[in-house]
C-alpha cells in the first residue's frame, strides 16, 4: 500500500521514492499496489475539471498534476491501472466536503486474470472498500508425503521380492513399493519470513537429531551425551533466528502501514 500526501511535498517525494525502490527490485516484478494518491486522472474515473477549475488556460489544477505525476511514475515501470471506472463510475472517496476518485490499484509486472470491484459494503471510513479478486494460475509442485507412507504395505511388497534378485532389481522393487504406497500431495510454499540461513540451521538441527537417535539405538552413551548437547545448542540457534526473522518480517509489515492510519478517517458529520 502507498499513501501520497496532497500538500507535504517532501513526504510525497519520499513515498514516490519508496515506490521506485520497490518496483525496481525483484519483489516489484509481480506486485499489486493499493494507493491513496490524492490525485485525479480520467484513467481511474476522475471527471474532467470545469473551466473555472483550471489554473490557467490549458493548465490543470494541483489534484490533476499530482495524478499525472503518479500516472507517469507507474507508466515508467510498466504499471497497469486496474481501476474500472467504466463498470464502477462512483467515487472511491466520499467525505464531508465532497467526493473524488483518488484510490488507485496498480499491477506491476505480469497482470494475472483479475476482477476489480468497488464494494458497497460499509467500511466506517470515507474511503470505500476496493476488492481485487485474482485467479490463481500458479501450479503448486506435488511431492511424495513420506510421513504418510503405509510402511506395512511397503514391507509386504518388499517380502514378495525374490531372494535371488539382483541389487538393481531389489532397489527398483523397493522404490516402486514406496512410490505405490505414498500419497502425492501439493507441497506448501515456505513462509515469507523464511531464509537460506534458516534452511541451513534447520538442516544442522535435523542432522543432530538423527545422530542422537542413532547413538541411542546403538547404546552409545558417550555419543548420546555429545549429540544431545549439539541438538540443544543447534535448536537454540534455530529458534533465535526464527524469532529474529519473524520480527524482521513484522517490522517490514508495520513500516508499510505507517501511513495507513492517515488514510482511515471517520466521515465528517
Coordinates of C-alpha atoms in Angstrom, one line a residue:
X1 CA 0.0 0.0 0.0
X2 CA 1.1 3.6 -0.6
X3 CA -0.1 7.0 0.7
X4 CA 0.8 10.1 -1.2
X5 CA 0.3 13.3 0.8
X6 CA -1.6 16.0 -1.0
X7 CA 0.4 19.0 0.4
X8 CA 3.5 17.8 2.2
X9 CA 5.9 17.7 -0.8
X10 CA 8.9 16.1 0.9
X11 CA 6.7 13.4 2.4
X12 CA 5.2 12.8 -1.0
X13 CA 8.6 12.6 -2.7
X14 CA 9.8 10.1 -0.1
X15 CA 6.8 7.9 -0.7
X16 CA 7.4 8.0 -4.5
X17 CA 11.0 7.1 -3.9
X18 CA 9.9 4.1 -1.9
X19 CA 7.7 3.1 -4.8
X20 CA 10.6 3.5 -7.2
X21 CA 12.7 1.3 -5.0
X22 CA 10.0 -1.4 -4.7
X23 CA 9.2 -1.7 -8.4
X24 CA 12.9 -1.7 -9.3
X25 CA 13.5 -4.7 -7.0
X26 CA 12.7 -8.4 -7.7
X27 CA 9.6 -8.0 -5.5
X28 CA 8.2 -5.4 -7.8
X29 CA 8.1 -7.7 -10.8
X30 CA 4.9 -9.2 -9.6
X31 CA 3.3 -6.6 -7.3
X32 CA -0.2 -5.2 -6.9
X33 CA -0.3 -1.8 -5.2
X34 CA -3.2 -0.1 -3.5
X35 CA -2.7 3.7 -3.4
X36 CA -4.4 6.7 -1.9
X37 CA -2.7 9.0 -4.5
X38 CA -4.7 12.2 -3.7
X39 CA -4.6 12.9 -7.4
X40 CA -7.0 12.9 -10.3
X41 CA -6.9 11.2 -13.7
X42 CA -9.5 10.0 -16.2
X43 CA -7.8 6.6 -16.0
X44 CA -9.3 6.0 -12.6
X45 CA -12.5 7.8 -13.2
X46 CA -12.0 11.5 -12.3
X47 CA -14.3 13.8 -14.2
X48 CA -12.6 16.5 -16.3
X49 CA -12.4 19.8 -14.4
X50 CA -14.7 22.6 -15.2
X51 CA -13.2 25.6 -17.0
X52 CA -13.1 27.7 -13.7
X53 CA -11.0 24.9 -12.0
X54 CA -8.1 25.4 -14.4
X55 CA -5.1 27.3 -13.1
X56 CA -4.7 29.0 -16.4
X57 CA -5.9 28.2 -20.0
X58 CA -4.9 24.6 -20.6
X59 CA -3.3 24.1 -17.2
X60 CA -4.7 21.6 -14.8
X61 CA -5.1 22.2 -11.0
X62 CA -2.9 20.6 -8.3
X63 CA -5.0 17.5 -8.0
X64 CA -4.7 16.7 -11.7
X65 CA -0.9 17.5 -11.6
X66 CA -0.5 15.0 -8.7
X67 CA -2.4 12.4 -10.6
X68 CA -0.3 12.9 -13.7
X69 CA 2.9 12.6 -11.6
X70 CA 1.7 9.3 -10.2
X71 CA 0.5 8.1 -13.6
X72 CA 3.9 8.9 -15.1
X73 CA 5.7 7.0 -12.4
X74 CA 3.6 3.9 -12.9
X75 CA 4.0 4.0 -16.7
X76 CA 7.7 4.3 -16.5
X77 CA 7.8 1.0 -14.6
X78 CA 5.1 -0.6 -16.9
X79 CA 2.4 -0.4 -14.2
X80 CA -1.1 -1.2 -15.3
X81 CA -4.1 0.6 -13.7
X82 CA -6.7 -1.9 -12.6
X83 CA -9.5 0.5 -11.7
X84 CA -12.6 0.0 -13.8
X85 CA -14.4 3.4 -13.9
X86 CA -16.4 2.1 -16.9
X87 CA -18.1 -0.5 -14.6
X88 CA -17.9 1.3 -11.3
X89 CA -18.0 5.1 -12.0
X90 CA -18.8 6.0 -8.4
X91 CA -16.1 7.9 -6.5
X92 CA -13.7 5.9 -4.2
X93 CA -13.6 8.7 -1.6
X94 CA -16.8 10.2 -0.1
X95 CA -16.1 12.8 2.7
X96 CA -17.9 15.6 4.4
X97 CA -16.6 18.2 1.9
X98 CA -17.2 16.2 -1.3
X99 CA -16.2 13.1 -3.2
X100 CA -13.4 12.1 -5.6
X101 CA -11.6 9.3 -7.4
X102 CA -8.2 9.1 -5.6
X103 CA -7.8 5.5 -4.7
X104 CA -5.9 3.6 -7.4
X105 CA -4.9 -0.1 -7.8
X106 CA -1.8 -0.7 -9.9
X107 CA -0.3 -4.0 -11.0
X108 CA 3.4 -4.1 -11.8
X109 CA 4.9 -6.9 -13.9
X110 CA 2.6 -9.6 -15.3
X111 CA -1.1 -8.9 -14.7
X112 CA -2.9 -12.1 -13.7
X113 CA -6.6 -12.6 -14.6
X114 CA -8.5 -10.5 -12.1
X115 CA -11.6 -8.6 -11.2
X116 CA -11.6 -5.1 -9.8
X117 CA -14.7 -4.1 -7.9
X118 CA -15.8 -1.1 -5.8
X119 CA -17.7 -2.6 -2.9
X120 CA -20.9 -1.4 -1.5
X121 CA -20.1 -2.7 2.0
X122 CA -19.9 -0.3 4.9
X123 CA -16.2 0.4 5.8
X124 CA -16.5 3.0 8.6
X125 CA -14.2 5.2 6.6
X126 CA -14.5 7.9 4.0
X127 CA -12.6 5.6 1.6
X128 CA -14.8 2.9 0.1
X129 CA -13.7 -0.7 0.1
X130 CA -12.0 -1.9 -3.1
X131 CA -11.8 -5.6 -3.8
X132 CA -9.4 -7.2 -6.3
X133 CA -10.0 -10.9 -7.0
X134 CA -7.1 -12.7 -8.6
X135 CA -7.3 -16.0 -10.5
X136 CA -4.6 -18.2 -9.1
X137 CA -2.8 -19.8 -12.1
X138 CA 0.3 -21.0 -10.1
X139 CA 0.9 -24.7 -10.3
X140 CA 2.0 -25.9 -6.9
X141 CA 4.5 -28.8 -7.1
X142 CA 3.3 -32.1 -5.9
X143 CA 5.6 -34.2 -3.7
X144 CA 5.5 -37.6 -2.0
X145 CA 4.4 -37.2 1.6
X146 CA 6.8 -39.7 3.1
X147 CA 5.4 -39.2 6.6
X148 CA 2.1 -40.7 5.3
X149 CA 3.8 -43.8 3.7
X150 CA 2.0 -47.0 4.5
X151 CA 5.0 -48.9 5.7
X152 CA 3.0 -52.1 6.4
X153 CA 2.2 -52.5 2.7
X154 CA 5.7 -51.5 1.8
X155 CA 7.1 -54.3 3.9
X156 CA 4.6 -56.7 2.4
X157 CA 5.7 -55.7 -1.1
X158 CA 9.4 -56.0 -0.1
X159 CA 8.8 -59.5 1.2
X160 CA 7.5 -60.5 -2.2
X161 CA 10.7 -59.6 -4.0
X162 CA 12.5 -62.8 -5.0
X163 CA 15.5 -63.6 -2.8
X164 CA 17.8 -64.2 -5.8
X165 CA 17.1 -60.8 -7.3
X166 CA 19.9 -58.6 -8.4
X167 CA 20.8 -55.5 -6.4
X168 CA 19.3 -53.3 -9.1
X169 CA 16.0 -55.3 -9.1
X170 CA 15.8 -55.1 -5.3
X171 CA 16.4 -51.4 -5.4
X172 CA 13.8 -50.9 -8.1
X173 CA 11.3 -53.1 -6.3
X174 CA 11.7 -51.2 -3.0
X175 CA 11.4 -47.8 -4.8
X176 CA 8.3 -48.9 -6.5
X177 CA 6.8 -50.2 -3.3
X178 CA 7.4 -46.9 -1.5
X179 CA 6.0 -44.9 -4.5
X180 CA 2.9 -47.1 -4.7
X181 CA 2.0 -46.6 -1.0
X182 CA 3.0 -42.9 -0.5
X183 CA 0.4 -40.3 -1.3
X184 CA 1.3 -37.4 -3.6
X185 CA 0.2 -34.0 -2.3
X186 CA 0.7 -30.4 -3.1
X187 CA 3.8 -29.0 -1.3
X188 CA 3.4 -25.9 0.8
X189 CA 5.3 -22.8 0.0
X190 CA 7.8 -21.5 2.6
X191 CA 6.5 -18.7 4.8
X192 CA 7.6 -15.2 3.7
X193 CA 10.0 -14.8 6.6
X194 CA 11.9 -18.0 5.8
X195 CA 15.6 -17.6 4.7
X196 CA 18.5 -19.6 3.4
X197 CA 20.1 -19.1 6.8
X198 CA 17.1 -20.8 8.5
X199 CA 17.3 -23.6 5.9
X200 CA 20.9 -24.3 6.9
X201 CA 20.2 -24.1 10.6
X202 CA 17.2 -26.5 10.2
X203 CA 19.4 -29.0 8.3
X204 CA 22.0 -28.8 11.0
X205 CA 19.4 -29.4 13.7
X206 CA 18.0 -32.4 11.7
X207 CA 21.5 -33.8 11.4
X208 CA 22.0 -33.6 15.2
X209 CA 18.6 -35.2 15.8
X210 CA 19.5 -38.1 13.6
X211 CA 22.9 -38.5 15.1
X212 CA 21.4 -38.5 18.6
X213 CA 18.8 -41.1 17.7
X214 CA 21.4 -43.3 16.1
X215 CA 23.6 -43.1 19.3
X216 CA 20.5 -44.1 21.4
X217 CA 19.8 -47.1 19.1
X218 CA 23.4 -48.2 19.3
X219 CA 23.6 -47.8 23.0
X220 CA 26.5 -45.3 22.6
X221 CA 26.2 -43.3 25.9
X222 CA 29.1 -41.0 25.0
X223 CA 27.5 -40.3 21.6
X224 CA 24.1 -39.7 23.2
X225 CA 25.6 -37.2 25.6
X226 CA 27.6 -35.4 22.8
X227 CA 24.7 -35.2 20.3
X228 CA 22.2 -34.2 23.0
X229 CA 24.4 -31.2 23.7
X230 CA 24.7 -30.5 20.0
X231 CA 21.0 -30.9 19.5
X232 CA 20.2 -28.4 22.4
X233 CA 22.6 -25.8 21.1
X234 CA 21.5 -26.1 17.4
X235 CA 17.9 -25.9 18.4
X236 CA 18.6 -22.8 20.5
X237 CA 20.3 -21.1 17.5
X238 CA 17.5 -22.1 15.2
X239 CA 14.8 -20.8 17.5
X240 CA 16.7 -17.5 17.9
X241 CA 16.9 -17.0 14.2
X242 CA 13.2 -17.9 13.7
X243 CA 12.2 -15.2 16.2
X244 CA 14.6 -12.7 14.6
X245 CA 13.3 -13.5 11.1
X246 CA 9.7 -13.1 12.2
X247 CA 10.5 -9.8 13.8
X248 CA 12.1 -8.5 10.6
X249 CA 9.0 -9.5 8.6
X250 CA 6.7 -8.0 11.2
X251 CA 8.7 -4.7 11.2
X252 CA 8.5 -4.6 7.4
X253 CA 4.8 -5.1 7.5
X254 CA 4.2 -2.3 10.1
X255 CA 6.5 0.0 8.3
X256 CA 4.4 -0.4 5.1
X257 CA 1.3 0.7 7.2
X258 CA 2.9 3.8 8.7
X259 CA 0.6 6.0 6.6
X260 CA -2.4 3.7 6.7
X261 CA -3.9 5.4 9.8
X262 CA -3.9 8.7 8.0
X263 CA -6.0 7.2 5.2
X264 CA -8.7 5.9 7.5
X265 CA -10.7 8.7 9.0
X266 CA -14.3 8.8 10.0
X267 CA -16.5 10.9 7.7
X268 CA -17.1 14.4 8.8
X269 CA -20.6 15.0 10.2

